[in-house]
mmCIF file of C-alpha atoms and ligand atoms in Angstrom:
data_model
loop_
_atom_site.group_PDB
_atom_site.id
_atom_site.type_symbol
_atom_site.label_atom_id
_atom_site.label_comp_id
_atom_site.label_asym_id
_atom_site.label_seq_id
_atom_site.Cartn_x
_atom_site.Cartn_y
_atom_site.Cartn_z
ATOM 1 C CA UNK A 1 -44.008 19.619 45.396
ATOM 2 C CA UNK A 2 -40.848 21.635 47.005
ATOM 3 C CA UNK A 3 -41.234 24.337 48.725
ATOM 4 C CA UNK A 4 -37.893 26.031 47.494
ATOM 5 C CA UNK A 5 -37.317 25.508 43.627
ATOM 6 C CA UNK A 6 -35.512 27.727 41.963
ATOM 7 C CA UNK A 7 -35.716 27.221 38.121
ATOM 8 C CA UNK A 8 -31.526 28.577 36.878
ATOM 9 C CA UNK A 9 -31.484 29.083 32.814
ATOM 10 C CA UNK A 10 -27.698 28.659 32.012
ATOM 11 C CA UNK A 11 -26.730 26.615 35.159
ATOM 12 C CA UNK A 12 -24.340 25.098 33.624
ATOM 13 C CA UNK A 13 -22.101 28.205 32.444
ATOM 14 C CA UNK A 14 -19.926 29.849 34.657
ATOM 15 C CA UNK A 15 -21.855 32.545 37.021
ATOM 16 C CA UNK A 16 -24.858 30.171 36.918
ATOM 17 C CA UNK A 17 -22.733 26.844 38.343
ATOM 18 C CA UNK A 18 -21.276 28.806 41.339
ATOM 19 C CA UNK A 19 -24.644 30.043 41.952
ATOM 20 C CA UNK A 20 -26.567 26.496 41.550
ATOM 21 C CA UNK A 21 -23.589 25.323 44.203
ATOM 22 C CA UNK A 22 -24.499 28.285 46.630
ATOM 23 C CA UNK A 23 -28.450 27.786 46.298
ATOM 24 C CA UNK A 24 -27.695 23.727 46.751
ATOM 25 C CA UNK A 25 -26.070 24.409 50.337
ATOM 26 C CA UNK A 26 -28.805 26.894 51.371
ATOM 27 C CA UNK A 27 -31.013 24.843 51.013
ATOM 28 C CA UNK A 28 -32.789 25.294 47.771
ATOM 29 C CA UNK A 29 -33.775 23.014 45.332
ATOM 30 C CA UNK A 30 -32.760 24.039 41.588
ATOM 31 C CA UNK A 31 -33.646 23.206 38.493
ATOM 32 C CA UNK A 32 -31.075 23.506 35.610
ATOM 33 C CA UNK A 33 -31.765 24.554 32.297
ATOM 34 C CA UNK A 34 -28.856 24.770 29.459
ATOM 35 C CA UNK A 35 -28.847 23.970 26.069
ATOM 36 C CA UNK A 36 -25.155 23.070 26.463
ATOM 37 C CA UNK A 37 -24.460 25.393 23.795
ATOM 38 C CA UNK A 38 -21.498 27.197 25.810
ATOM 39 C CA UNK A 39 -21.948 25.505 29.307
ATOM 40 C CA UNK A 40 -20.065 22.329 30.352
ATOM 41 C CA UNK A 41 -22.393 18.898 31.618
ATOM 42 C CA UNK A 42 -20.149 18.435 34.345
ATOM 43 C CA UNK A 43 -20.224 21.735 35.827
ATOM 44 C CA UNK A 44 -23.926 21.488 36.779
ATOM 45 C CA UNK A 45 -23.782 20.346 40.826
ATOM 46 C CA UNK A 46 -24.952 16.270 41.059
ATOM 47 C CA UNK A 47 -27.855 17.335 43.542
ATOM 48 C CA UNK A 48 -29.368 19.586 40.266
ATOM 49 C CA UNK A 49 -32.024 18.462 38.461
ATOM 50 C CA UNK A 50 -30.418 19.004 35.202
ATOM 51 C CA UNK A 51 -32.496 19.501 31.903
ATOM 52 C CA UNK A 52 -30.656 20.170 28.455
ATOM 53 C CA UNK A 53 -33.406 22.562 25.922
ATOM 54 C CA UNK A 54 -33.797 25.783 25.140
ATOM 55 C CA UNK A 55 -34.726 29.394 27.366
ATOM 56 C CA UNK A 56 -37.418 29.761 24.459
ATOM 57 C CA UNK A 57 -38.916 26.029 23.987
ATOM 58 C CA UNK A 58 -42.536 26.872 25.358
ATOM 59 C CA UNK A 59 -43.799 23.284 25.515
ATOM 60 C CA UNK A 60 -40.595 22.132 27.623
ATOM 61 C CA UNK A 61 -40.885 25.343 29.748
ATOM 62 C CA UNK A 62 -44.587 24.000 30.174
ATOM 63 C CA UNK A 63 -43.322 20.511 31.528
ATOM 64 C CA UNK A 64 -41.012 21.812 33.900
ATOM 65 C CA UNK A 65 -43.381 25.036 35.105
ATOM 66 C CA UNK A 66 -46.269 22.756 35.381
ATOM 67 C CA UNK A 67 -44.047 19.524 37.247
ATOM 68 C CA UNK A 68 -42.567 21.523 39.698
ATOM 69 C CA UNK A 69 -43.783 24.217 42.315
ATOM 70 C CA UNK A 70 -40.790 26.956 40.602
ATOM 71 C CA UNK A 71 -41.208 30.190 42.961
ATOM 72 C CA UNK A 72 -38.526 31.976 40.823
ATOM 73 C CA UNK A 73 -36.006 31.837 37.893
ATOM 74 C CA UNK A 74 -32.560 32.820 38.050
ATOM 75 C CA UNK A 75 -31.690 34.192 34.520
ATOM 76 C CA UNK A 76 -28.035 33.872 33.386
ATOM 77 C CA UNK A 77 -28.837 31.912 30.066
ATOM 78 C CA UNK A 78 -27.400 34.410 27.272
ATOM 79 C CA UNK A 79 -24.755 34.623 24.611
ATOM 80 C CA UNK A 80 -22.147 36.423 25.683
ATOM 81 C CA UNK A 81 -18.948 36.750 23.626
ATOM 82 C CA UNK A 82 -19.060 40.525 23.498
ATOM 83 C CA UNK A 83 -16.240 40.379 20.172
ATOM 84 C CA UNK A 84 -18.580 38.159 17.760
ATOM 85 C CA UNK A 85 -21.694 40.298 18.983
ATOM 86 C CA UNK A 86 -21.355 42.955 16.523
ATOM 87 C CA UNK A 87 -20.879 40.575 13.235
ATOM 88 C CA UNK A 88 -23.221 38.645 13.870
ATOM 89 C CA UNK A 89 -26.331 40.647 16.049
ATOM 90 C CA UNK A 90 -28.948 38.070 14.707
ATOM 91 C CA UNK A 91 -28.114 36.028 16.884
ATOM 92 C CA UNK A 92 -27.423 37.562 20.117
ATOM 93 C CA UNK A 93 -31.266 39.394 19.623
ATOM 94 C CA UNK A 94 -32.750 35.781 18.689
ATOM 95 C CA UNK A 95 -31.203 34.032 21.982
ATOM 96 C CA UNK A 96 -31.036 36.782 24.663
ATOM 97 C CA UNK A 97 -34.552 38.896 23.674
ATOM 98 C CA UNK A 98 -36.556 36.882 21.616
ATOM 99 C CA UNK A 99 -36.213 33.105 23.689
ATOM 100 C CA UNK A 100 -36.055 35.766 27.033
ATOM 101 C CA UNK A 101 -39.496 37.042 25.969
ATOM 102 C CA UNK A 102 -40.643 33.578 25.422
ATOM 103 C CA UNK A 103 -39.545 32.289 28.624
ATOM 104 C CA UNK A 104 -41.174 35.373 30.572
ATOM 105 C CA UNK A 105 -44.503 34.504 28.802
ATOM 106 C CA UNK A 106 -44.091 31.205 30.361
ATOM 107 C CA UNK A 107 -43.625 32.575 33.582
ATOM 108 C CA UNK A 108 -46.902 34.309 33.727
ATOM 109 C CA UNK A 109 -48.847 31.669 32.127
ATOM 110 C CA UNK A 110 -47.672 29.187 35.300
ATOM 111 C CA UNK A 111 -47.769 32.190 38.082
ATOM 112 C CA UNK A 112 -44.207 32.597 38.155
ATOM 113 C CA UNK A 113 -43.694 36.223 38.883
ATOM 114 C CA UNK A 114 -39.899 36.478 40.217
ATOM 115 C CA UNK A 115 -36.973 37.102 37.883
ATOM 116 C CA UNK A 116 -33.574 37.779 38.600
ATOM 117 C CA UNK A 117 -31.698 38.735 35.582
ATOM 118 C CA UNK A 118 -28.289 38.781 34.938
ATOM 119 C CA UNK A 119 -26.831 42.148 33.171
ATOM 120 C CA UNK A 120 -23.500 43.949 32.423
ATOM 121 C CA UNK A 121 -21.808 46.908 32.907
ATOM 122 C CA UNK A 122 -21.548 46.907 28.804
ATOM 123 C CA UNK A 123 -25.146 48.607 29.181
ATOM 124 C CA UNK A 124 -23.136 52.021 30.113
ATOM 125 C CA UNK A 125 -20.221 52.154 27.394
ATOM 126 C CA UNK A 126 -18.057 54.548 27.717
ATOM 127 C CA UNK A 127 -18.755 56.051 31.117
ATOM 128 C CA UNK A 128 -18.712 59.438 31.585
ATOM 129 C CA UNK A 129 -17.766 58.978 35.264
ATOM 130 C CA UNK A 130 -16.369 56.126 37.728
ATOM 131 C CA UNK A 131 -17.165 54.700 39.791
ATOM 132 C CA UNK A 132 -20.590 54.305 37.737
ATOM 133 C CA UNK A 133 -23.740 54.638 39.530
ATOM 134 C CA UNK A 134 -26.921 53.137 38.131
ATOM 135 C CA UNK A 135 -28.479 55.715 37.030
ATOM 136 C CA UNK A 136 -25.464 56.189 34.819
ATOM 137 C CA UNK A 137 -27.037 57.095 31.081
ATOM 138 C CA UNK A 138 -26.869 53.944 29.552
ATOM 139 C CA UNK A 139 -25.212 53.855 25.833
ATOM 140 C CA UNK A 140 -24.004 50.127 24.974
ATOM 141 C CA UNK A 141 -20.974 49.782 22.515
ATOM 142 C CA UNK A 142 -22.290 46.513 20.787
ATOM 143 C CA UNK A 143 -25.277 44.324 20.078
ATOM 144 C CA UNK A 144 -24.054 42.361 23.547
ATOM 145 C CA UNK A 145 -24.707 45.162 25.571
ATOM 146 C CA UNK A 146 -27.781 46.245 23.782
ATOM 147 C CA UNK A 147 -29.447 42.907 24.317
ATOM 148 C CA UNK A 148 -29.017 42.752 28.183
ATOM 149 C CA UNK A 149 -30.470 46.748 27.747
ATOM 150 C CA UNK A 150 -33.350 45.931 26.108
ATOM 151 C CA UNK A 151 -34.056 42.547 27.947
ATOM 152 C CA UNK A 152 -33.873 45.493 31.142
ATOM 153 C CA UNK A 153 -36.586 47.468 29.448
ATOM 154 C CA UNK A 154 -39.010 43.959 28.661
ATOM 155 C CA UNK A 155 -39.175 43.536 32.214
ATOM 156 C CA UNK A 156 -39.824 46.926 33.291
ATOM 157 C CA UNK A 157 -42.872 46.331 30.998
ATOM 158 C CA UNK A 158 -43.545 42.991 32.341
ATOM 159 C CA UNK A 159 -43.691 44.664 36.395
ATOM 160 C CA UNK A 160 -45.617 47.442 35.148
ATOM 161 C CA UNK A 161 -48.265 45.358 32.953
ATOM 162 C CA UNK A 162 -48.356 42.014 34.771
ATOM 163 C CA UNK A 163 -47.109 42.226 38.108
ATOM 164 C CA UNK A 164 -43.582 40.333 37.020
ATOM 165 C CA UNK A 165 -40.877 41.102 40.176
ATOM 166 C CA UNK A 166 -37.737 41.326 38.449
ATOM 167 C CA UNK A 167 -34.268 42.194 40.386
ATOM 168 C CA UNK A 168 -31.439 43.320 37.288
ATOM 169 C CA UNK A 169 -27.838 43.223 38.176
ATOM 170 C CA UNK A 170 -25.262 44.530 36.273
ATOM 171 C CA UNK A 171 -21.957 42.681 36.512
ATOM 172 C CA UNK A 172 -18.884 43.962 36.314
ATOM 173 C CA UNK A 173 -15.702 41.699 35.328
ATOM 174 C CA UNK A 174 -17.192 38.471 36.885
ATOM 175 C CA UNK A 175 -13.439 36.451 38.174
ATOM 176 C CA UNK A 176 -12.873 33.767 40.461
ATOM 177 C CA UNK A 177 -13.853 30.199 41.427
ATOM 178 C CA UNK A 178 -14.772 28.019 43.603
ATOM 179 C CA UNK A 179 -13.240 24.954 44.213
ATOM 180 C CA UNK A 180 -15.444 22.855 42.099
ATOM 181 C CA UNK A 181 -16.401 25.535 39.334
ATOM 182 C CA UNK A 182 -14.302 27.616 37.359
ATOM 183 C CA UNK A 183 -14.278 30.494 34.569
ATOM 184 C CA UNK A 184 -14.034 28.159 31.574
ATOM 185 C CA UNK A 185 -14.361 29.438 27.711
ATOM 186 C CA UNK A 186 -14.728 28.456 24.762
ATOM 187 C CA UNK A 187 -13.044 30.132 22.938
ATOM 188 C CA UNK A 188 -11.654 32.193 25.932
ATOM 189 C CA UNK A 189 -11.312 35.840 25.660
ATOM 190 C CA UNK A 190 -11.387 37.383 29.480
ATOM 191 C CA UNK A 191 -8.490 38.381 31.152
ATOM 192 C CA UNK A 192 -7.636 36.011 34.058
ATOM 193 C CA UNK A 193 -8.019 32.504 32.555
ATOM 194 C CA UNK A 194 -5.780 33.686 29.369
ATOM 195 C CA UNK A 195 -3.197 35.203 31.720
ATOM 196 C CA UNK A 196 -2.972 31.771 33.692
ATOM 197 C CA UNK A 197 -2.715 29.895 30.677
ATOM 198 C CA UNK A 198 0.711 31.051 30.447
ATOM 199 C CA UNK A 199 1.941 29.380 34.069
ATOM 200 C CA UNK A 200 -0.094 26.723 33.146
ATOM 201 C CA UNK A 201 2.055 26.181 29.721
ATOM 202 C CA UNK A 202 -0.920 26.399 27.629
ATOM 203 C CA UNK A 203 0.231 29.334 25.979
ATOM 204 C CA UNK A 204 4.027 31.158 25.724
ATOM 205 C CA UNK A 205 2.447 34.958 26.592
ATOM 206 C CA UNK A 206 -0.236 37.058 27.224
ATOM 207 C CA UNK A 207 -1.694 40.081 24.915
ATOM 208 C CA UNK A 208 -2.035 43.079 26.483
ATOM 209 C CA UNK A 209 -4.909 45.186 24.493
ATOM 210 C CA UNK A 210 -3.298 48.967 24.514
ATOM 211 C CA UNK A 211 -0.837 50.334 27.110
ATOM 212 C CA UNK A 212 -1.739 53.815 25.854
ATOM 213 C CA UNK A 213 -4.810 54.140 27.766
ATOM 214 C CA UNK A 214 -5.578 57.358 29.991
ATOM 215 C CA UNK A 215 -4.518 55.570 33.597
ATOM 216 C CA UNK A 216 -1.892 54.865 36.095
ATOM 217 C CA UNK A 217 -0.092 52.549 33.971
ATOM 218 C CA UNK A 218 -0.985 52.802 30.529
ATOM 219 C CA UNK A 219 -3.429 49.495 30.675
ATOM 220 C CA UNK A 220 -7.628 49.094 31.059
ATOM 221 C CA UNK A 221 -8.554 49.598 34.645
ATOM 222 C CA UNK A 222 -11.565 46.771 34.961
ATOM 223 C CA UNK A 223 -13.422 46.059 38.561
ATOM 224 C CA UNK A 224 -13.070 42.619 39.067
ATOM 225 C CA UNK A 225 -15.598 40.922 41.408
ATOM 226 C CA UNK A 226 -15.244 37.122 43.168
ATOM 227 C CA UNK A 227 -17.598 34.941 41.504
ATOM 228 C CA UNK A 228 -18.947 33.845 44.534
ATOM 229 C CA UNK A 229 -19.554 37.442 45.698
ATOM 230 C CA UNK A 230 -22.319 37.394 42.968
ATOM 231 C CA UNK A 231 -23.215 34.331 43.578
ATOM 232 C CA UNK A 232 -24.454 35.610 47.057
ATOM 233 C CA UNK A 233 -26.001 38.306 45.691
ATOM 234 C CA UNK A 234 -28.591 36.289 43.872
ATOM 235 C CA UNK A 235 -29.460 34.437 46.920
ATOM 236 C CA UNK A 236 -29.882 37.505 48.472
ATOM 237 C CA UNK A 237 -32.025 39.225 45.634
ATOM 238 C CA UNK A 238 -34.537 36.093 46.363
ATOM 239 C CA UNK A 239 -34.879 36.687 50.219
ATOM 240 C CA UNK A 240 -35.368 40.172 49.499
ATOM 241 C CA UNK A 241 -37.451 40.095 46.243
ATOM 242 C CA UNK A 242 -40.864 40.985 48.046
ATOM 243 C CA UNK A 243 -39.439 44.515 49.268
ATOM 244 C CA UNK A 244 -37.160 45.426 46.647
ATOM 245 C CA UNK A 245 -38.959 44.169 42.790
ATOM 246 C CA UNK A 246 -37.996 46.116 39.783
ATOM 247 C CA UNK A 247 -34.814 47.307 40.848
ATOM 248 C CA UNK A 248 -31.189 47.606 39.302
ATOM 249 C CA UNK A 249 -27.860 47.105 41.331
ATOM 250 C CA UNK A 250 -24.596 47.006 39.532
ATOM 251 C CA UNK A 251 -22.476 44.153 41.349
ATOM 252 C CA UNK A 252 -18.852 45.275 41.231
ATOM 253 C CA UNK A 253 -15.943 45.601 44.146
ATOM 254 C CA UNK A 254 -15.674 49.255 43.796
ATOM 255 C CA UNK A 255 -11.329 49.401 43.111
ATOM 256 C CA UNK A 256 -10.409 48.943 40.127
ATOM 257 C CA UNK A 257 -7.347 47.125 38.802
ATOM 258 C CA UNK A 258 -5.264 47.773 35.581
ATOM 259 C CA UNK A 259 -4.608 44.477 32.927
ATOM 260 C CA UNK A 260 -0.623 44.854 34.416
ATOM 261 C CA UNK A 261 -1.511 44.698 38.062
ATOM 262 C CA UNK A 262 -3.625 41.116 37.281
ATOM 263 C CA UNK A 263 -0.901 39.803 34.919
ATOM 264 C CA UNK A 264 1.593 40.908 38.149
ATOM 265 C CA UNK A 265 -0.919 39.477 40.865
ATOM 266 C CA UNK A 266 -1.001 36.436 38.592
ATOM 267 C CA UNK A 267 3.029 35.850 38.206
ATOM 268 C CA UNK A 268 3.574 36.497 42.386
ATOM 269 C CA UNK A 269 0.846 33.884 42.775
ATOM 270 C CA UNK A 270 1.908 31.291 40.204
ATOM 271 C CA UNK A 271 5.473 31.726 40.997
ATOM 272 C CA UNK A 272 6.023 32.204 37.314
ATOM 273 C CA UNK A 273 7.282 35.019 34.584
ATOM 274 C CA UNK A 274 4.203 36.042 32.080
ATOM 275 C CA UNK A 275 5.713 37.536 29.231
ATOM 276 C CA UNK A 276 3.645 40.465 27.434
ATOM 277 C CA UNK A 277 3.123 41.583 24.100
ATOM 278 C CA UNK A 278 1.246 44.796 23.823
ATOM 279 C CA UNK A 279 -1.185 44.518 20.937
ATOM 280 C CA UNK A 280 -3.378 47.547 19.952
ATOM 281 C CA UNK A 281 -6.224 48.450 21.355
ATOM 282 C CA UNK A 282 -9.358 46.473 21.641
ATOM 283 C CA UNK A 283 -12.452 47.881 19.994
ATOM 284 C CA UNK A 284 -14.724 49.237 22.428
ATOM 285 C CA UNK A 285 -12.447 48.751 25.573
ATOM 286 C CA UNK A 286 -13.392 51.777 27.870
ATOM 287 C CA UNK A 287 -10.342 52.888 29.754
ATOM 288 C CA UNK A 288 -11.657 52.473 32.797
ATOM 289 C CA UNK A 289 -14.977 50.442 34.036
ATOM 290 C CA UNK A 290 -15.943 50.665 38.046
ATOM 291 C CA UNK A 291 -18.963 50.190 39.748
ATOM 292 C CA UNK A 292 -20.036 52.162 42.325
ATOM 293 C CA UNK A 293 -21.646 49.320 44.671
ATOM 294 C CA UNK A 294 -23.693 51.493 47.254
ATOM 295 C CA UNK A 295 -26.720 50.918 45.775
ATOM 296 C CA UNK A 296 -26.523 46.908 46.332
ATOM 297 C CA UNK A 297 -24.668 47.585 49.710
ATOM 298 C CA UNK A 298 -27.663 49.866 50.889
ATOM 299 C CA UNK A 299 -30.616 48.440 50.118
ATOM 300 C CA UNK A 300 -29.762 44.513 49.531
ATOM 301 C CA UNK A 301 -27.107 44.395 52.523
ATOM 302 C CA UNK A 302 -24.952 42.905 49.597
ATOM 303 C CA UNK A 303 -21.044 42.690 51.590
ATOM 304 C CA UNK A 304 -18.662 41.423 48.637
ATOM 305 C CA UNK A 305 -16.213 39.309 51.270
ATOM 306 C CA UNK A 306 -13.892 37.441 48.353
ATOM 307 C CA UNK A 307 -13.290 40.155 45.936
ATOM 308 C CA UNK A 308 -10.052 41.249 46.759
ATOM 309 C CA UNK A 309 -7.457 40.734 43.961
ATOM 310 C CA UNK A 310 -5.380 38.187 45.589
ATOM 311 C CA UNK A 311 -8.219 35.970 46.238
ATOM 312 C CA UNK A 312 -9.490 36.623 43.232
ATOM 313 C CA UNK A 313 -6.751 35.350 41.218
ATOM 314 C CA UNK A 314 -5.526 32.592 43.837
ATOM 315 C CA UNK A 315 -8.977 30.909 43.691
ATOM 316 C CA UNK A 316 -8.572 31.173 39.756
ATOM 317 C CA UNK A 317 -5.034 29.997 39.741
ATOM 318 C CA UNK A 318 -5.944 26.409 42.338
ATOM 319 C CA UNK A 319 -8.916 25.982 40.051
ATOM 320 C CA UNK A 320 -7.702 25.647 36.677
ATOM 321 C CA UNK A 321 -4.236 23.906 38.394
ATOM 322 C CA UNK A 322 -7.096 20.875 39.115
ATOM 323 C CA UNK A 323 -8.737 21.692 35.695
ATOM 324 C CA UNK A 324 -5.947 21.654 33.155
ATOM 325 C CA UNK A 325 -8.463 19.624 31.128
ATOM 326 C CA UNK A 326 -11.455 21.671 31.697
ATOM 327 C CA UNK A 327 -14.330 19.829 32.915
ATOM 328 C CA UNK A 328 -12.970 16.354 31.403
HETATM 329 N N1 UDP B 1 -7.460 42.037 27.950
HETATM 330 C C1 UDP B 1 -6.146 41.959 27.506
HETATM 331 N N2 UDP B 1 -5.714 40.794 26.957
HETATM 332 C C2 UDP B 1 -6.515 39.704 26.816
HETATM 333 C C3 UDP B 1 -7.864 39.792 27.266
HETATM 334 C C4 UDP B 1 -8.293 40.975 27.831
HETATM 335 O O1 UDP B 1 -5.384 42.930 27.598
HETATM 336 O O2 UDP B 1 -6.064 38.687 26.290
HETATM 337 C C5 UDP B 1 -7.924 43.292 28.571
HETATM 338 C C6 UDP B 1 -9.128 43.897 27.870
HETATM 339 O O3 UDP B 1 -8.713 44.729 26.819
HETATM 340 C C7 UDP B 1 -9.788 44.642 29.032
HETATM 341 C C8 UDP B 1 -9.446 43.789 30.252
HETATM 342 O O4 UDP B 1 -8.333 42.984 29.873
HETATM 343 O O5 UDP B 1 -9.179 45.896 29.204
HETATM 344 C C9 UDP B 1 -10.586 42.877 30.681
HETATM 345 O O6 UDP B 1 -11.051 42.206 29.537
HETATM 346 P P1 UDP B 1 -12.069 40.998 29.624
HETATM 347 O O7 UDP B 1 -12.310 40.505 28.227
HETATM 348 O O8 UDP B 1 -11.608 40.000 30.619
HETATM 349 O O9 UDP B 1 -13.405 41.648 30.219
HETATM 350 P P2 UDP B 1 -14.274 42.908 29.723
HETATM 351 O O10 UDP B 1 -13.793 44.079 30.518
HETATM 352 O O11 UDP B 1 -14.085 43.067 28.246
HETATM 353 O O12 UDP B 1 -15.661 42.518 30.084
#
């Protein structure tokens, strides 16, 4: 048995392939689980162990808790497309609460007692302040948000009932890559990927949701946070998870950018024109979404070092340049 397995639901989606990569060269072995559904074969790391099922499938959750010595899991497995979330809720509450609640249950029947769970910043709709602080009152716009709010409450059951160490963090607008993994959707719908579609002739413009917003330039301010920044603050929410269970950090850069300075960030980088076309607003687009950070600075010695927009988008921009095709 390993000493260092790390069981990573959704390993093969975006957050949870950078992360699987970071835990790989530290040292760690991990243990992929994705149903495939939305994540890509290819972009789980060769030294995974990779196994395709379900977060909820109790008997293959038994295999792999009882095979392998798993001191924690690393939960990004989820649906995510905020847009669909409110036509079709069923969903969303079957795969992120119900197969959650299943695969916490497994947890405690094997004596695996560390989560780290991946939230949003959706949990907060419309803020009432920024930069947002945690203890922020927490009002999600849509069935998305709600799920990842009441999967936040489960486990505050689960540490107060059965001992269950859970660390929550709420992302903010997760951008970047490495240079293996990448942001890639399907269908897309975030920000960076569809502005560098246009440089990368896959599409002849980019909407612009609303330039009547309440902010410097008219557009969504959003705080957009290097993929790998998060990355590192898993691995540090496992070398910390004794001292600091049961706790909630919001993972964001703290500066906040509007959709115009990205799509400009994104033509001086590319060396290209991106031609607009302001749309109307988006449904449940706050006008402006930033974290306050001092919470995951403080007391997890979290130090986002890649989050700056330039390197944001220039990691973005050589990633999908070697990925045109995706993953094939
Ligand atoms: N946005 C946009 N055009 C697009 C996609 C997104 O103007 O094609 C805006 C969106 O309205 C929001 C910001 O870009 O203000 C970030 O959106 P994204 O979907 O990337 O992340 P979200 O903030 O919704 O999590």
């Amino acid at each position: 048995m390993r000493e260092k397995t790390i069981l990573v639901t959704g390993g093969a989606g975006y957050i949870g392939s950078v992360c699987t990569e970071l835990l790989l060269s530290r040292g760690y072995h991990v243990i992929v689980l994705d149903n495939l559904q939305t994540g890509h074969r290819k972009a789980v790391h060769p030294k995974a162990e990779f196994v395709k099922g379900n977060i909820g499938n109790k008997s293959l959750l038994g295999r792999l808790f009882n095979g392998n010595s798993i001191r924690a899991v690393i939960h990004f497995a989820a649906e995510t497309l905020v847009t669909a979330a409110n036509t079709r809720p069923q969903s969303y509450l079957a795969n992120n609460l119900v197969q959650g609640i299943h695969l916490l249950d497994s947890m405690l029947k094997y004596g695996c007692r560390q989560i780290v769970f991946s939230s949003t910043a959706a949990v907060y709709g419309e803020p009432n302040d920024v930069p947002i602080e945690e203890t922020h009152d927490t009002k999600p716009l849509n069935a998305y948000g709600d799920s990842k709010l009441m999967f936040e409450k489960i486990l505050t059951h689960y540490g107060n009932a059965y001992g269950m160490k859970s660390i929550v963090f709420r992302y903010f607008n997760a951008a970047g890559c490495t240079e293996n993994y990448g942001e890639l959707h399907n269908p897309e719908t975030h920000l960076l990927p569809l502005v560098l579609h246009v440089p990368l002739r896959q599409s002849d413009y980019i909407n612009v949701f609303g330039d009547d917003y309440d902010t410097r330039d008219g557009t969504c301010i959003r705080d957009y946070v290097h993929v790998s920044d998060i990355a590192n603050a898993h691995l540090l929410a496992l070398e910390r998870m004794k001292d600091l269970s049961n706790a909630i950090y919001n993972l964001g850069n703290g500066t906040g950018f509007t959709v115009k300075e990205v799509i400009a960030t994104a033509e001086r980088i590319s060396q290209s024109t991106i031609p607009v076309r302001i749309k109307s607003r988006r449904a449940g687009d706050p006008a402006k979404l930033v974290a306050s950070a001092a919470k995951a600075r403080d007391q997890l010695g979290w130090n986002p070092i890649c989050s700056d927009l330039e390197s944001i988008v220039e990691s973005s921009w050589l990633w999908h340049l070697r990925h045109k095709d995706g993953y094939d």
